[in-house]
Amino acid sequence: MSPKDDMPDLKGRDGEGSVQVHLDPSQKIEGATVFSIYGKGGIGKSTTSSNLSAAFASMGKRVLQIGCDPKHDSTFTLTGKLQPTVIDILKDVDFHAEELRPEDFVTEGYGGVMCVEAGGPPAGTGCGGYVVGQTVKLLKQHHLLDDTDVVIFDVLGDVVCGGFAAPLQHADKAVIVTANDFDSIYAMNRIIAAVQAKSANYKVRLAGCIANRSKATDEVDRFCREVGFNRIGHMPDVDAIRRSRLKKKTLFEMDADEDILACRAEYLRLANALLTGTNEEFNPQSLPDRDIFELLGFD
């Protein structure tokens, strides 16, 4: 008897060959608009997420940002410090969630943004999807999602397994952060495939990509034209963003020099477009590895 004989038949339900557990309907996030931010590791997802959270808050929205990385550094520019992770806090109480209070795992950051760091399993063990599920469950138990307008999941690195894709089960829109280089666009191509697989069974749709820390956008735009995608924002490579990270602040708290004002304006424009823009849905078709290599590679 093959070990595969005991595997459930989930062919085509969450992507070809997937054996992912489907979302418990009781754990759906209701009422808020939910974004999942993806992109290559180190591309600036946390900077993008935190400044978008600050932009949404400045528009009067009640915002919750959930960092989904064991490094738990997604929200430190909003709070000025590294927060403990939900998974570590649960471990401290032997996973008796009823012993926890909201202030044990939620910190109010700049603009009233609620900040949560889900964390992750120890290196080489467990699944990031379990951690995301436990975090959402805890937030719902404490009714912390009841009056929330916007939820942002800041998700680590490339999508290499269903655990990293778990936030897509909750999201309305997926946003990809990229740069104008081969590796970032290659990762974006894989993320597009992951989102499209999830969209077959969940409400998530692709909102577009943001070119981050890039002087030019020609390669990003060429890829988008090829696959039927769209760049919805461009954040230039300016020193103001590096300085804000060093000062543990969002751009909205920094002294208002010319570059900072320009970056703030772009984040505000982007936040408004994500909330109130057209309902245009992108249906890009990711490229096979060899094709994207030929598109972006050089002789």
mmCIF file of C-alpha atoms in Angstrom:
data_model
loop_
_atom_site.group_PDB
_atom_site.id
_atom_site.type_symbol
_atom_site.label_atom_id
_atom_site.label_comp_id
_atom_site.label_asym_id
_atom_site.label_seq_id
_atom_site.Cartn_x
_atom_site.Cartn_y
_atom_site.Cartn_z
ATOM 1 C CA MET A 1 0.000 0.000 0.000
ATOM 2 C CA SER A 2 1.399 3.375 -0.985
ATOM 3 C CA PRO A 3 1.511 6.235 1.579
ATOM 4 C CA LYS A 4 -0.360 8.275 -0.999
ATOM 5 C CA ASP A 5 -3.375 5.980 -0.673
ATOM 6 C CA ASP A 6 -4.288 7.692 2.604
ATOM 7 C CA MET A 7 -4.033 11.230 1.223
ATOM 8 C CA PRO A 8 -7.319 13.059 0.562
ATOM 9 C CA ASP A 9 -8.211 13.818 -3.036
ATOM 10 C CA LEU A 10 -7.736 17.582 -3.189
ATOM 11 C CA LYS A 11 -6.634 17.786 -6.805
ATOM 12 C CA GLY A 12 -7.293 21.224 -8.193
ATOM 13 C CA ARG A 13 -8.882 22.627 -5.043
ATOM 14 C CA ASP A 14 -5.993 24.798 -3.859
ATOM 15 C CA GLY A 15 -3.695 24.303 -6.809
ATOM 16 C CA GLU A 16 -2.648 21.160 -8.639
ATOM 17 C CA GLY A 17 -1.446 18.494 -6.210
ATOM 18 C CA SER A 18 -2.300 20.587 -3.134
ATOM 19 C CA VAL A 19 -2.931 18.880 0.198
ATOM 20 C CA GLN A 20 -3.602 22.101 2.099
ATOM 21 C CA VAL A 21 -6.294 22.214 4.750
ATOM 22 C CA HIS A 22 -9.132 24.532 3.795
ATOM 23 C CA LEU A 23 -9.989 27.532 5.932
ATOM 24 C CA ASP A 24 -12.422 26.939 8.792
ATOM 25 C CA PRO A 25 -15.423 29.171 7.888
ATOM 26 C CA SER A 26 -15.629 30.336 11.514
ATOM 27 C CA GLN A 27 -12.190 31.927 11.144
ATOM 28 C CA LYS A 28 -13.053 34.180 8.221
ATOM 29 C CA ILE A 29 -12.285 37.848 8.747
ATOM 30 C CA GLU A 30 -15.558 39.712 8.239
ATOM 31 C CA GLY A 31 -16.143 43.421 7.744
ATOM 32 C CA ALA A 32 -12.573 44.598 7.081
ATOM 33 C CA THR A 33 -10.776 44.911 3.758
ATOM 34 C CA VAL A 34 -7.862 42.492 3.975
ATOM 35 C CA PHE A 35 -4.581 42.869 2.086
ATOM 36 C CA SER A 36 -1.706 40.381 1.896
ATOM 37 C CA ILE A 37 1.671 41.873 0.988
ATOM 38 C CA TYR A 38 4.100 39.526 -0.756
ATOM 39 C CA GLY A 39 7.487 39.787 -2.452
ATOM 40 C CA LYS A 40 11.053 38.554 -2.519
ATOM 41 C CA GLY A 41 12.869 38.495 0.821
ATOM 42 C CA GLY A 42 14.444 41.858 1.643
ATOM 43 C CA ILE A 43 12.467 43.748 -0.992
ATOM 44 C CA GLY A 44 10.830 46.110 1.500
ATOM 45 C CA LYS A 45 7.498 44.453 2.318
ATOM 46 C CA SER A 46 7.548 45.558 5.966
ATOM 47 C CA THR A 47 8.422 49.146 5.041
ATOM 48 C CA THR A 48 5.632 49.132 2.474
ATOM 49 C CA SER A 49 3.147 47.532 4.873
ATOM 50 C CA SER A 50 3.881 49.897 7.762
ATOM 51 C CA ASN A 51 3.723 53.028 5.654
ATOM 52 C CA LEU A 52 0.500 51.829 4.029
ATOM 53 C CA SER A 53 -0.904 51.205 7.526
ATOM 54 C CA ALA A 54 0.086 54.747 8.520
ATOM 55 C CA ALA A 55 -1.487 56.099 5.327
ATOM 56 C CA PHE A 56 -4.757 54.240 5.939
ATOM 57 C CA ALA A 57 -4.774 55.496 9.552
ATOM 58 C CA SER A 58 -4.270 59.101 8.392
ATOM 59 C CA MET A 59 -7.384 58.601 6.239
ATOM 60 C CA GLY A 60 -9.353 57.796 9.384
ATOM 61 C CA LYS A 61 -9.336 54.017 8.957
ATOM 62 C CA ARG A 62 -8.989 51.594 11.858
ATOM 63 C CA VAL A 63 -6.024 49.432 10.886
ATOM 64 C CA LEU A 64 -4.549 46.130 12.067
ATOM 65 C CA GLN A 65 -1.145 44.993 10.773
ATOM 66 C CA ILE A 66 -0.094 41.363 11.235
ATOM 67 C CA GLY A 67 3.560 40.485 10.715
ATOM 68 C CA CYS A 68 4.020 36.882 9.548
ATOM 69 C CA ASP A 69 7.757 36.371 10.000
ATOM 70 C CA PRO A 70 9.773 34.750 12.816
ATOM 71 C CA LYS A 71 11.998 37.872 12.779
ATOM 72 C CA HIS A 72 8.946 39.779 14.143
ATOM 73 C CA ASP A 73 10.169 43.074 12.671
ATOM 74 C CA SER A 74 7.148 43.981 10.556
ATOM 75 C CA THR A 75 5.698 46.578 12.915
ATOM 76 C CA PHE A 76 8.717 48.081 14.669
ATOM 77 C CA THR A 77 8.562 51.356 12.711
ATOM 78 C CA LEU A 78 4.961 51.729 13.898
ATOM 79 C CA THR A 79 5.714 50.925 17.559
ATOM 80 C CA GLY A 80 9.398 51.829 17.906
ATOM 81 C CA LYS A 81 10.230 48.366 19.257
ATOM 82 C CA LEU A 82 10.217 44.662 18.483
ATOM 83 C CA GLN A 83 7.087 42.982 19.766
ATOM 84 C CA PRO A 84 6.890 39.462 21.209
ATOM 85 C CA THR A 85 5.245 36.983 18.853
ATOM 86 C CA VAL A 86 1.831 35.415 19.278
ATOM 87 C CA ILE A 87 3.283 31.938 19.007
ATOM 88 C CA ASP A 88 5.862 32.619 21.768
ATOM 89 C CA ILE A 89 3.223 34.151 24.022
ATOM 90 C CA LEU A 90 0.945 31.148 23.512
ATOM 91 C CA LYS A 91 3.860 28.853 24.291
ATOM 92 C CA ASP A 92 4.443 30.694 27.579
ATOM 93 C CA VAL A 93 0.897 29.869 28.718
ATOM 94 C CA ASP A 94 1.061 26.295 27.384
ATOM 95 C CA PHE A 95 -1.344 27.316 24.597
ATOM 96 C CA HIS A 96 -4.153 28.175 27.027
ATOM 97 C CA ALA A 97 -5.354 31.175 25.014
ATOM 98 C CA GLU A 98 -8.017 31.997 27.604
ATOM 99 C CA GLU A 99 -5.254 33.211 29.931
ATOM 100 C CA LEU A 100 -4.230 35.984 27.548
ATOM 101 C CA ARG A 101 -5.408 39.579 27.431
ATOM 102 C CA PRO A 102 -5.329 41.684 24.227
ATOM 103 C CA GLU A 103 -2.486 43.822 25.597
ATOM 104 C CA ASP A 104 -0.361 40.672 25.852
ATOM 105 C CA PHE A 105 -0.100 40.361 22.069
ATOM 106 C CA VAL A 106 -1.362 43.636 20.551
ATOM 107 C CA THR A 107 0.510 46.965 20.674
ATOM 108 C CA GLU A 108 -0.979 50.260 19.538
ATOM 109 C CA GLY A 109 1.362 51.967 17.116
ATOM 110 C CA TYR A 110 1.504 55.229 15.195
ATOM 111 C CA GLY A 111 -1.899 56.592 14.239
ATOM 112 C CA GLY A 112 -3.670 54.016 16.410
ATOM 113 C CA VAL A 113 -2.616 51.117 14.172
ATOM 114 C CA MET A 114 -3.009 47.816 16.052
ATOM 115 C CA CYS A 115 0.207 45.846 15.654
ATOM 116 C CA VAL A 116 0.543 42.069 15.974
ATOM 117 C CA GLU A 117 3.531 39.839 15.267
ATOM 118 C CA ALA A 118 2.381 36.299 14.546
ATOM 119 C CA GLY A 119 5.926 34.933 14.485
ATOM 120 C CA GLY A 120 6.642 31.468 13.176
ATOM 121 C CA PRO A 121 7.684 27.969 14.143
ATOM 122 C CA PRO A 122 11.306 27.234 15.085
ATOM 123 C CA ALA A 123 13.598 26.977 12.068
ATOM 124 C CA GLY A 124 13.074 23.764 10.156
ATOM 125 C CA THR A 125 9.948 22.728 12.065
ATOM 126 C CA GLY A 126 6.221 23.334 11.939
ATOM 127 C CA CYS A 127 4.245 25.378 9.464
ATOM 128 C CA GLY A 128 3.715 29.100 9.045
ATOM 129 C CA GLY A 129 0.088 28.450 8.136
ATOM 130 C CA TYR A 130 -0.610 27.096 11.613
ATOM 131 C CA VAL A 131 0.818 30.255 13.165
ATOM 132 C CA VAL A 132 -1.334 32.502 10.971
ATOM 133 C CA GLY A 133 -4.413 30.442 11.867
ATOM 134 C CA GLN A 134 -3.735 30.651 15.605
ATOM 135 C CA THR A 135 -3.217 34.423 15.362
ATOM 136 C CA VAL A 136 -6.505 35.046 13.560
ATOM 137 C CA LYS A 137 -8.302 32.718 15.976
ATOM 138 C CA LEU A 138 -6.941 34.665 18.948
ATOM 139 C CA LEU A 139 -7.893 38.020 17.428
ATOM 140 C CA LYS A 140 -11.433 36.795 16.823
ATOM 141 C CA GLN A 141 -11.756 35.381 20.335
ATOM 142 C CA HIS A 142 -10.944 38.821 21.742
ATOM 143 C CA HIS A 143 -13.202 40.608 19.211
ATOM 144 C CA LEU A 144 -10.266 42.633 17.961
ATOM 145 C CA LEU A 145 -11.450 42.383 14.357
ATOM 146 C CA ASP A 146 -14.991 43.569 15.026
ATOM 147 C CA ASP A 147 -14.342 47.286 14.495
ATOM 148 C CA THR A 148 -11.410 47.060 12.097
ATOM 149 C CA ASP A 149 -11.567 48.654 8.623
ATOM 150 C CA VAL A 150 -8.276 47.420 7.142
ATOM 151 C CA VAL A 151 -6.127 44.363 7.896
ATOM 152 C CA ILE A 152 -2.653 44.031 6.397
ATOM 153 C CA PHE A 153 -0.782 40.719 6.430
ATOM 154 C CA ASP A 154 2.954 41.278 5.902
ATOM 155 C CA VAL A 155 4.176 37.888 4.687
ATOM 156 C CA LEU A 156 7.785 36.695 4.616
ATOM 157 C CA GLY A 157 9.665 36.080 1.403
ATOM 158 C CA ASP A 158 8.652 34.048 -1.642
ATOM 159 C CA VAL A 159 5.714 31.616 -1.605
ATOM 160 C CA VAL A 160 7.344 28.197 -1.436
ATOM 161 C CA CYS A 161 4.619 26.188 0.318
ATOM 162 C CA GLY A 162 1.001 26.381 1.416
ATOM 163 C CA GLY A 163 1.980 27.687 4.849
ATOM 164 C CA PHE A 164 3.310 30.918 3.382
ATOM 165 C CA ALA A 165 0.156 31.186 1.280
ATOM 166 C CA ALA A 166 -2.181 30.878 4.307
ATOM 167 C CA PRO A 167 -2.875 34.648 4.549
ATOM 168 C CA LEU A 168 -4.333 34.448 1.038
ATOM 169 C CA GLN A 169 -7.218 32.446 2.494
ATOM 170 C CA HIS A 170 -8.214 35.566 4.441
ATOM 171 C CA ALA A 171 -7.304 38.295 1.953
ATOM 172 C CA ASP A 172 -9.456 40.277 -0.429
ATOM 173 C CA LYS A 173 -6.469 41.594 -2.364
ATOM 174 C CA ALA A 174 -2.862 40.500 -2.780
ATOM 175 C CA VAL A 175 -0.215 43.149 -3.431
ATOM 176 C CA ILE A 176 3.249 42.203 -4.679
ATOM 177 C CA VAL A 177 6.293 44.322 -3.817
ATOM 178 C CA THR A 178 9.046 44.019 -6.396
ATOM 179 C CA ALA A 179 12.072 45.826 -7.778
ATOM 180 C CA ASN A 180 13.345 46.430 -11.286
ATOM 181 C CA ASP A 181 15.611 43.359 -11.291
ATOM 182 C CA PHE A 182 15.525 39.734 -12.374
ATOM 183 C CA ASP A 183 15.349 38.052 -8.952
ATOM 184 C CA SER A 184 12.488 40.212 -7.671
ATOM 185 C CA ILE A 185 10.452 39.767 -10.839
ATOM 186 C CA TYR A 186 11.175 36.033 -10.855
ATOM 187 C CA ALA A 187 9.739 35.840 -7.308
ATOM 188 C CA MET A 188 6.742 37.935 -8.406
ATOM 189 C CA ASN A 189 6.037 35.430 -11.171
ATOM 190 C CA ARG A 190 5.845 32.609 -8.602
ATOM 191 C CA ILE A 191 3.637 34.666 -6.282
ATOM 192 C CA ILE A 192 1.220 35.349 -9.133
ATOM 193 C CA ALA A 193 0.900 31.591 -9.648
ATOM 194 C CA ALA A 194 0.226 31.063 -5.919
ATOM 195 C CA VAL A 195 -2.455 33.764 -5.755
ATOM 196 C CA GLN A 196 -4.168 32.484 -8.875
ATOM 197 C CA ALA A 197 -4.246 28.972 -7.392
ATOM 198 C CA LYS A 198 -5.841 30.262 -4.168
ATOM 199 C CA SER A 199 -8.336 32.448 -6.053
ATOM 200 C CA ALA A 200 -10.023 29.326 -7.396
ATOM 201 C CA ASN A 201 -11.497 28.686 -3.940
ATOM 202 C CA TYR A 202 -11.082 31.941 -1.994
ATOM 203 C CA LYS A 203 -12.088 35.554 -2.603
ATOM 204 C CA VAL A 204 -8.508 36.819 -2.961
ATOM 205 C CA ARG A 205 -7.630 38.656 -6.159
ATOM 206 C CA LEU A 206 -4.448 40.321 -7.378
ATOM 207 C CA ALA A 207 -4.453 44.089 -6.843
ATOM 208 C CA GLY A 208 -1.194 44.763 -8.713
ATOM 209 C CA CYS A 209 2.474 45.298 -7.915
ATOM 210 C CA ILE A 210 4.538 48.093 -6.390
ATOM 211 C CA ALA A 211 8.003 48.817 -7.762
ATOM 212 C CA ASN A 212 10.024 49.546 -4.632
ATOM 213 C CA ARG A 213 13.475 51.095 -4.208
ATOM 214 C CA SER A 214 13.808 51.395 -7.978
ATOM 215 C CA LYS A 215 15.018 54.316 -10.060
ATOM 216 C CA ALA A 216 13.414 52.860 -13.177
ATOM 217 C CA THR A 217 10.496 50.486 -13.771
ATOM 218 C CA ASP A 218 11.162 49.345 -17.344
ATOM 219 C CA GLU A 219 11.770 45.659 -16.525
ATOM 220 C CA VAL A 220 8.782 45.478 -14.163
ATOM 221 C CA ASP A 221 6.573 47.081 -16.789
ATOM 222 C CA ARG A 222 7.855 44.751 -19.514
ATOM 223 C CA PHE A 223 7.006 41.722 -17.384
ATOM 224 C CA CYS A 224 3.557 43.130 -16.573
ATOM 225 C CA ARG A 225 2.784 43.671 -20.252
ATOM 226 C CA GLU A 226 3.854 40.109 -21.030
ATOM 227 C CA VAL A 227 1.678 38.415 -18.392
ATOM 228 C CA GLY A 228 -1.274 40.822 -18.219
ATOM 229 C CA PHE A 229 -0.490 42.401 -14.853
ATOM 230 C CA ASN A 230 -0.249 46.033 -13.698
ATOM 231 C CA ARG A 231 2.124 48.186 -11.675
ATOM 232 C CA ILE A 232 0.023 50.272 -9.290
ATOM 233 C CA GLY A 233 2.800 52.152 -7.490
ATOM 234 C CA HIS A 234 6.447 53.212 -7.604
ATOM 235 C CA MET A 235 8.581 54.031 -4.589
ATOM 236 C CA PRO A 236 11.973 55.416 -5.653
ATOM 237 C CA ASP A 237 15.233 54.463 -3.972
ATOM 238 C CA VAL A 238 15.614 57.482 -1.678
ATOM 239 C CA ASP A 239 17.671 57.751 1.487
ATOM 240 C CA ALA A 240 14.685 59.002 3.476
ATOM 241 C CA ILE A 241 13.284 55.471 3.628
ATOM 242 C CA ARG A 242 16.576 54.059 4.937
ATOM 243 C CA ARG A 243 16.711 56.806 7.569
ATOM 244 C CA SER A 244 13.174 56.119 8.711
ATOM 245 C CA ARG A 245 14.026 52.474 9.362
ATOM 246 C CA LEU A 246 17.080 53.483 11.378
ATOM 247 C CA LYS A 247 14.976 55.888 13.425
ATOM 248 C CA LYS A 248 12.304 53.188 13.934
ATOM 249 C CA LYS A 249 9.624 55.442 12.466
ATOM 250 C CA THR A 250 7.268 55.475 9.529
ATOM 251 C CA LEU A 251 7.705 58.194 6.928
ATOM 252 C CA PHE A 252 4.641 59.898 8.385
ATOM 253 C CA GLU A 253 6.564 60.668 11.604
ATOM 254 C CA MET A 254 9.747 61.908 9.967
ATOM 255 C CA ASP A 255 10.706 65.557 9.446
ATOM 256 C CA ALA A 256 8.975 66.724 6.288
ATOM 257 C CA ASP A 257 11.789 67.191 3.765
ATOM 258 C CA GLU A 258 11.114 67.053 0.020
ATOM 259 C CA ASP A 259 11.768 63.308 -0.434
ATOM 260 C CA ILE A 260 9.674 62.345 2.592
ATOM 261 C CA LEU A 261 6.743 64.470 1.455
ATOM 262 C CA ALA A 262 6.918 62.853 -1.996
ATOM 263 C CA CYS A 263 7.001 59.352 -0.513
ATOM 264 C CA ARG A 264 4.116 60.119 1.842
ATOM 265 C CA ALA A 265 2.070 61.388 -1.079
ATOM 266 C CA GLU A 266 2.714 58.168 -3.018
ATOM 267 C CA TYR A 267 1.682 55.983 -0.074
ATOM 268 C CA LEU A 268 -1.486 58.050 0.424
ATOM 269 C CA ARG A 269 -2.312 57.833 -3.280
ATOM 270 C CA LEU A 270 -1.706 54.084 -3.221
ATOM 271 C CA ALA A 271 -3.786 53.540 -0.063
ATOM 272 C CA ASN A 272 -6.674 55.482 -1.570
ATOM 273 C CA ALA A 273 -6.420 53.551 -4.847
ATOM 274 C CA LEU A 274 -6.415 50.201 -3.023
ATOM 275 C CA LEU A 275 -9.555 51.116 -1.094
ATOM 276 C CA THR A 276 -11.575 53.146 -3.564
ATOM 277 C CA GLY A 277 -10.102 52.407 -6.963
ATOM 278 C CA THR A 278 -11.877 50.561 -9.728
ATOM 279 C CA ASN A 279 -12.865 46.956 -9.262
ATOM 280 C CA GLU A 280 -10.674 45.943 -12.160
ATOM 281 C CA GLU A 281 -9.394 42.423 -11.606
ATOM 282 C CA PHE A 282 -6.132 41.263 -13.084
ATOM 283 C CA ASN A 283 -5.906 37.747 -14.409
ATOM 284 C CA PRO A 284 -2.201 37.419 -15.259
ATOM 285 C CA GLN A 285 -0.784 34.128 -16.438
ATOM 286 C CA SER A 286 2.554 33.336 -14.792
ATOM 287 C CA LEU A 287 5.371 32.322 -17.102
ATOM 288 C CA PRO A 288 7.251 29.001 -17.085
ATOM 289 C CA ASP A 289 10.728 29.396 -15.587
ATOM 290 C CA ARG A 290 12.499 29.175 -18.939
ATOM 291 C CA ASP A 291 10.210 31.786 -20.514
ATOM 292 C CA ILE A 292 10.782 34.351 -17.766
ATOM 293 C CA PHE A 293 14.504 33.724 -18.031
ATOM 294 C CA GLU A 294 14.376 34.401 -21.754
ATOM 295 C CA LEU A 295 12.218 37.507 -21.229
ATOM 296 C CA LEU A 296 14.465 39.147 -18.632
ATOM 297 C CA GLY A 297 17.829 37.469 -19.120
ATOM 298 C CA PHE A 298 20.734 38.868 -21.064
ATOM 299 C CA ASP A 299 23.208 37.194 -23.418
#
